[in-house]
XYZ file of C-alpha atoms in Angstrom:
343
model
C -3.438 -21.592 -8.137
C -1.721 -20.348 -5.347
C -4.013 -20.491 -2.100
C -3.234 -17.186 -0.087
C -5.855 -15.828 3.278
C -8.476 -13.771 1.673
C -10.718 -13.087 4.186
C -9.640 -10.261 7.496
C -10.500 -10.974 11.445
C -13.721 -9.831 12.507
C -11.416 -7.913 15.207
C -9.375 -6.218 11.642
C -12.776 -5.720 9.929
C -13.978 -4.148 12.734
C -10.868 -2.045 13.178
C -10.822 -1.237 9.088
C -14.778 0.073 9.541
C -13.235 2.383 12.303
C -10.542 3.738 10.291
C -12.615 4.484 7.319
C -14.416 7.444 9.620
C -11.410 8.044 11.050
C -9.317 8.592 7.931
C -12.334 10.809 6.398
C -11.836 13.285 9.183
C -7.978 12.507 9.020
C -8.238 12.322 12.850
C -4.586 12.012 14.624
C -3.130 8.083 15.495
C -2.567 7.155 18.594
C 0.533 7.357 20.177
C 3.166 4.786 18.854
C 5.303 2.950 21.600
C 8.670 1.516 21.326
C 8.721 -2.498 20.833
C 5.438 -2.512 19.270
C 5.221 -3.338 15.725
C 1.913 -3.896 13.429
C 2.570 -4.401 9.904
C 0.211 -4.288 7.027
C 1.242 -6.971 3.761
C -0.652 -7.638 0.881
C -0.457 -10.437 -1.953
C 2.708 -11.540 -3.816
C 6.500 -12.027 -4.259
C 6.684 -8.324 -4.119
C 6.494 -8.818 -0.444
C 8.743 -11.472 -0.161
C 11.078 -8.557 1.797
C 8.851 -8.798 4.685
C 8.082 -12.662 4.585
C 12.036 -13.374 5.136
C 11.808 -11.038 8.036
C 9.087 -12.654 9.533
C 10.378 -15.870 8.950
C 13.750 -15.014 10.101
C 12.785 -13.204 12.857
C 14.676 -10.357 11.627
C 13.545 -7.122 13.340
C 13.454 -9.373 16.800
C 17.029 -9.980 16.291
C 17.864 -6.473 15.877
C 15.724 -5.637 18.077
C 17.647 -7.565 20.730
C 20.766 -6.050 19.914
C 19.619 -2.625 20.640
C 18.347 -3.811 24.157
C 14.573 -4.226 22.718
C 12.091 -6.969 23.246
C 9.709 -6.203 19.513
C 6.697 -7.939 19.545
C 6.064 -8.429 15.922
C 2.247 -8.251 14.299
C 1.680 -9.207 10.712
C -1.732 -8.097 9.370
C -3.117 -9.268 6.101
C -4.945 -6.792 3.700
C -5.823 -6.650 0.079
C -5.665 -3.292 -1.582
C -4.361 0.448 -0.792
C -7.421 1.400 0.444
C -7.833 -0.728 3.066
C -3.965 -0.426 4.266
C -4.225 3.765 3.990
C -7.564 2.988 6.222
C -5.626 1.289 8.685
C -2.783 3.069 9.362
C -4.259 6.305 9.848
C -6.700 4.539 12.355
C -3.890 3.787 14.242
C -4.222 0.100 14.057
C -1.184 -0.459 11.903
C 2.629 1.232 12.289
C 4.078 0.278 8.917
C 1.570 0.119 5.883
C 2.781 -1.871 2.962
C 1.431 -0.969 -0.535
C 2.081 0.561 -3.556
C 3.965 4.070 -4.203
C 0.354 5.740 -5.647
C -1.442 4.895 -2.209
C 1.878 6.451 -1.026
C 1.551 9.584 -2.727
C -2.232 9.623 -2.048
C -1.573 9.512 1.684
C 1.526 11.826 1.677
C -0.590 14.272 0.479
C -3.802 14.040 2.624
C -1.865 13.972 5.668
C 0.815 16.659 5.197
C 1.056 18.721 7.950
C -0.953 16.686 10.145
C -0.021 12.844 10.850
C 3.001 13.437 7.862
C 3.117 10.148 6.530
C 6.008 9.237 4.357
C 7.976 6.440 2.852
C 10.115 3.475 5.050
C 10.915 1.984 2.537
C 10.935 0.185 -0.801
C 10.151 -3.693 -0.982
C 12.334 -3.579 -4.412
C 11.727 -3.152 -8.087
C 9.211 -5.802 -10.021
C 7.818 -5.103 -13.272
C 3.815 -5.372 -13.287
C 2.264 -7.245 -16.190
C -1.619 -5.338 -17.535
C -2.663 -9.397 -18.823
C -5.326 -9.896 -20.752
C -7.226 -13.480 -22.178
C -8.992 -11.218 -24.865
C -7.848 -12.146 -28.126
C -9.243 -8.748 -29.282
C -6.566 -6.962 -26.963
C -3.536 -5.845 -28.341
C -2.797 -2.635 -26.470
C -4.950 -0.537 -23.747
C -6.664 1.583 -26.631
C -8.716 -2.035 -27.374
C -10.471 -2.651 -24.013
C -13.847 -1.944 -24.772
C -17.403 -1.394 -22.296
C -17.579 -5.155 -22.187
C -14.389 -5.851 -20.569
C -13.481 -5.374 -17.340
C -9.803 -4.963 -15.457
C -8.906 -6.160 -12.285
C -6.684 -4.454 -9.863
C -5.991 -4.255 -6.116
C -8.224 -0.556 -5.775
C -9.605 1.647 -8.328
C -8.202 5.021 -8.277
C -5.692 4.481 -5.593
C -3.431 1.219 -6.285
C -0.371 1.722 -7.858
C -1.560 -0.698 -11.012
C -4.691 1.936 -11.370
C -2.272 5.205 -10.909
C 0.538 3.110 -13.635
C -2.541 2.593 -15.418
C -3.244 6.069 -15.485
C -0.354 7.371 -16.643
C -0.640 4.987 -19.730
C -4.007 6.311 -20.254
C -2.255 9.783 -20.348
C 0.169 9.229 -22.813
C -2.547 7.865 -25.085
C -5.130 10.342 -24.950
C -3.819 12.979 -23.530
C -4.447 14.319 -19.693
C -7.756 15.139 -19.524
C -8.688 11.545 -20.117
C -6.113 10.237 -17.663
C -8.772 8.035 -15.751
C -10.382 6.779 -19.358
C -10.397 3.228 -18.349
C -11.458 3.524 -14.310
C -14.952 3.124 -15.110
C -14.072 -0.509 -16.827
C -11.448 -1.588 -13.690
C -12.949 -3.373 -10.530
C -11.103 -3.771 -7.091
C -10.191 -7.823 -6.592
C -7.647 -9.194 -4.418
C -4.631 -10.806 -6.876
C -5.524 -14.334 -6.210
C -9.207 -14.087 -7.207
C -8.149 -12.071 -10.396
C -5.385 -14.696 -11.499
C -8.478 -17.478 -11.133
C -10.346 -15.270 -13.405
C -7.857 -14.609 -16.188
C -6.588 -18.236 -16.152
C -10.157 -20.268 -16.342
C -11.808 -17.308 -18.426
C -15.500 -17.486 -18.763
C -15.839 -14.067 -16.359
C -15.952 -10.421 -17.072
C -12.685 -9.959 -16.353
C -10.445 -9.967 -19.259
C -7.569 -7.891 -17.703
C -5.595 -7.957 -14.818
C -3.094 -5.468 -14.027
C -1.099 -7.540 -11.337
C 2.442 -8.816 -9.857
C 4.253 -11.787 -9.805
C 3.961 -14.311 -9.082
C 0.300 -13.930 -10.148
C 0.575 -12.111 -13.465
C 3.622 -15.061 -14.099
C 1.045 -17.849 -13.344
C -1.818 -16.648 -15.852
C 1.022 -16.309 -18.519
C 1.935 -20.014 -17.333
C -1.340 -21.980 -16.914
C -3.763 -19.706 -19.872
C -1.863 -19.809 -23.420
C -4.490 -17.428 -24.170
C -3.280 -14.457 -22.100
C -0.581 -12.127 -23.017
C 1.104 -8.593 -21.935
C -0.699 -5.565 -22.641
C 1.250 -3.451 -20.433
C 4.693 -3.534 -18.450
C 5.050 -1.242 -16.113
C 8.894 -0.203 -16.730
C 7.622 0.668 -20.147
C 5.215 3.140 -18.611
C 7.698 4.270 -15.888
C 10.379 5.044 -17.894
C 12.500 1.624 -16.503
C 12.571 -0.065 -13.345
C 10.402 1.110 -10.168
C 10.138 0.315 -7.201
C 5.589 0.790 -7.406
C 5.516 -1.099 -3.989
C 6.980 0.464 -0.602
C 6.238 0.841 2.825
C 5.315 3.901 4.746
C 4.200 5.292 8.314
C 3.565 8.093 10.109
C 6.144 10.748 11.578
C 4.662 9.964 15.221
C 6.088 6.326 14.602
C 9.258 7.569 12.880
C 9.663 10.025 16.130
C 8.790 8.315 19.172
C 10.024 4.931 18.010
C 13.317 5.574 16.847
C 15.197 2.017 18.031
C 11.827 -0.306 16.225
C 12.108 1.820 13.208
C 15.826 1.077 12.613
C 15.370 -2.300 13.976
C 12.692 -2.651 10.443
C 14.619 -0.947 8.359
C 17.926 -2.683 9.654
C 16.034 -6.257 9.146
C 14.770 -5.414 5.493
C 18.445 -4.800 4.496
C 19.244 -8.257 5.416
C 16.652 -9.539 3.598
C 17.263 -7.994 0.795
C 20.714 -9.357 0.845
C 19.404 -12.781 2.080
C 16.909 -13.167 -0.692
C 19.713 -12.015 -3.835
C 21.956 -14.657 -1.741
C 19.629 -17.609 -1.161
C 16.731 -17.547 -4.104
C 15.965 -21.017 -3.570
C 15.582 -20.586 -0.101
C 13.730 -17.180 -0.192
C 11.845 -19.276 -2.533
C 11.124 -22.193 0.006
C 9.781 -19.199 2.718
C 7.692 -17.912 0.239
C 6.069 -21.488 -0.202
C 5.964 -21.428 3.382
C 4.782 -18.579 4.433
C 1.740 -17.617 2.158
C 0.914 -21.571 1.737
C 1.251 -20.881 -1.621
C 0.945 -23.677 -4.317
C 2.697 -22.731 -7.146
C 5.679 -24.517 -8.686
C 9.241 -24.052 -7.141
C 10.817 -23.261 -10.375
C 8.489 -20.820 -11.844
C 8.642 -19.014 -8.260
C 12.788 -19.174 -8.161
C 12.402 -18.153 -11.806
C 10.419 -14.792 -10.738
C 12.642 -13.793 -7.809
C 15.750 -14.746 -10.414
C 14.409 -12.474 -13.266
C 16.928 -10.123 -14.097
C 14.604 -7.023 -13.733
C 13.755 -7.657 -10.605
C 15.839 -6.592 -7.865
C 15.627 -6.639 -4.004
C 16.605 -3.200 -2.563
C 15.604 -0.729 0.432
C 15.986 2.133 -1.462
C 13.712 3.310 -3.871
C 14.205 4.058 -7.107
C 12.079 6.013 -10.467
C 9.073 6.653 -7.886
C 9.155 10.678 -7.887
C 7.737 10.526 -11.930
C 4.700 9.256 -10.455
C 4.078 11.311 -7.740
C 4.910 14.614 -10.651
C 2.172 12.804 -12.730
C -0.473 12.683 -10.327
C 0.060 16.285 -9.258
C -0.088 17.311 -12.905
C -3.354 15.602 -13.297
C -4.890 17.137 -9.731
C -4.675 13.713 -8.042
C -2.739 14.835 -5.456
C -2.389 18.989 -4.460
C 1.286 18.936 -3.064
C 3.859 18.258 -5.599
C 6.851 16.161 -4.684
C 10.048 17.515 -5.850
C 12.781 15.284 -4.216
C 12.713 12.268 -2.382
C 13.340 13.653 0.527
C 9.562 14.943 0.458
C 7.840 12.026 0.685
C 10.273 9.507 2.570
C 12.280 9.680 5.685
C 15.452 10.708 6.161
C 18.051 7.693 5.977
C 21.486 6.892 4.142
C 20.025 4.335 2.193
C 17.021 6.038 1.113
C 17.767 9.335 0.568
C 20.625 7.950 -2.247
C 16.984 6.962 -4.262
C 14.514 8.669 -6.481
């Protein structure tokens, strides 16, 4: 099993606790300031974007070239709750988590800190696995099970999961199966599904975890893709800030964004060596191949711009998740050529 940091800083737990009273009154983030540059990652190949660019030293090269001297932060967290929490306490610029946090957050702040997409880490499908042998599809998950995902209610596994639930039973009993899911960090629910013995029998994931239950459990199977529920392939993981960053820190934004293109192109260049970062990075056990296998899969693909998010963001609106309803991509992310060409 892959052995990733589970635990936050007493100095981030403390700063987490702050932002949880902070985002309830929705207060305003402090001021951003150019060359300064805290970003939020969770677990998983889906954020292989950003470990190339730390590794690389990406947006310190870039920033270079436009006469900056970044100093790069890389913070740790496990869930969309905990990453919404910390950017609207001002301890983070760039959150990274799924599109439903997104949405979540684009809604709650409109008007007022205005946070909106960066941009997207790429499009991965997301496995629902199961070691039930009573499972076939999400209409079989009974009281006794119980699914794992990042957060309940808020991650962009529970809001895909959601949507599934919709289709099924109809709107009104969109969030039929929250009251079996439990929040738990990737690694912990890939232990779970793979040994067995627990009461978790599902875990709505992302690769490589969801890739190494399928690998190591002959007992677990799909349930659920996620393109299947989106319509095709999604970016369900981006990044996002607030306008104050996006305004008063023009030359660090484009120095990101800039620094994510490359490593985009870097990782659809090099697999193996994206591969070997990976490894490197997240001190991450799992086998080479099965890793070069995942970033190698023709459905995923490593791209900036986003792409099938806005059905998700109509779906939550629909079902009084969220009040504002997107209409265009534009809404919800800022302005740039190689974002605004997505949907």
């Amino acid at each position: 099993m892959t052995k990733q940091r589970t635990g936050l800083s007493r100095r981030w737990a403390a700063a987490l606790l702050g932002g949880l009273a902070l985002s309830g009154s929705l207060a305003g983030t402090a001021m951003a300031a150019e060359g300064q540059l805290r970003i939020a990652k969770q677990f998983g190949v889906v954020y292989l974007l950003l470990n190339v660019v730390e590794d690389q030293k990406l947006i310190e090269t870039h920033g270079k070239a436009a006469g900056l001297d970044i100093k790069v932060e890389y913070v740790q967290l496990s869930g969309g709750s905990a990453v919404n929490d910390a950017l609207l306490s001002g301890n983070i610029e760039i959150a990274g988590a799924g599109v439903g946090p997104l949405f979540t957050l684009w809604d709650r702040t409109k008007g007022r800190q205005s946070v909106k997409g960066v941009a997207s880490l790429g499009n991965f499908p997301y496995y629902l696995v199961t070691n039930n042998p009573d499972v076939k599809t999400i209409a079989d998950f009974s009281e006794k099970d119980r699914i794992a995902l990042p957060a309940v209610g808020v991650s962009v596994q529970s809001r895909i999961l959601q949507m599934a639930s919709a289709k099924l039973w109809g709107d009104k009993d969109f969030a039929r199966l929250d009251k079996i899911s439990v929040a738990v960090p990737h690694p912990e629910a890939a232990a779970a599904i793979i040994k067995g013995g627990t009461e978790i029998s599902g875990h709505f994931g992302n690769p490589p975890f969801q890739d190494q239950e399928l690998a190591e459990n002959p007992k677990a199977r799909v349930v659920l893709n996620s393109y299947d529920v989106q319509g095709g392939p999604a970016s369900s993981t981006v990044l996002y800030a607030t306008e104050n960053f996006y305004k008063t820190s023009p030359k660090t934004y484009k120095a990101f964004l800039d620094a994510l293109d490359d490593a985009a192109k870097f990782i659809t260049q090099n697999p193996e060596k994206a591969a070997e970062i990976y490894l490197r990075i997240n001190g991450s056990k799992i086998d080479p191949a099965l890793l070069t296998k995942i970033i190698t899969n023709p459905a995923v693909t490593f791209k900036v711009t986003p792409e099938n998010t806005l059905g998700l963001g109509k779906f939550m609106h629909r079902v009084g998740a969220i009040k504002n309803e997107p209409q265009a991509i534009g809404d919800y992310f800022f302005a740039d050529p190689r974002i605004t060409t997505g949907s």
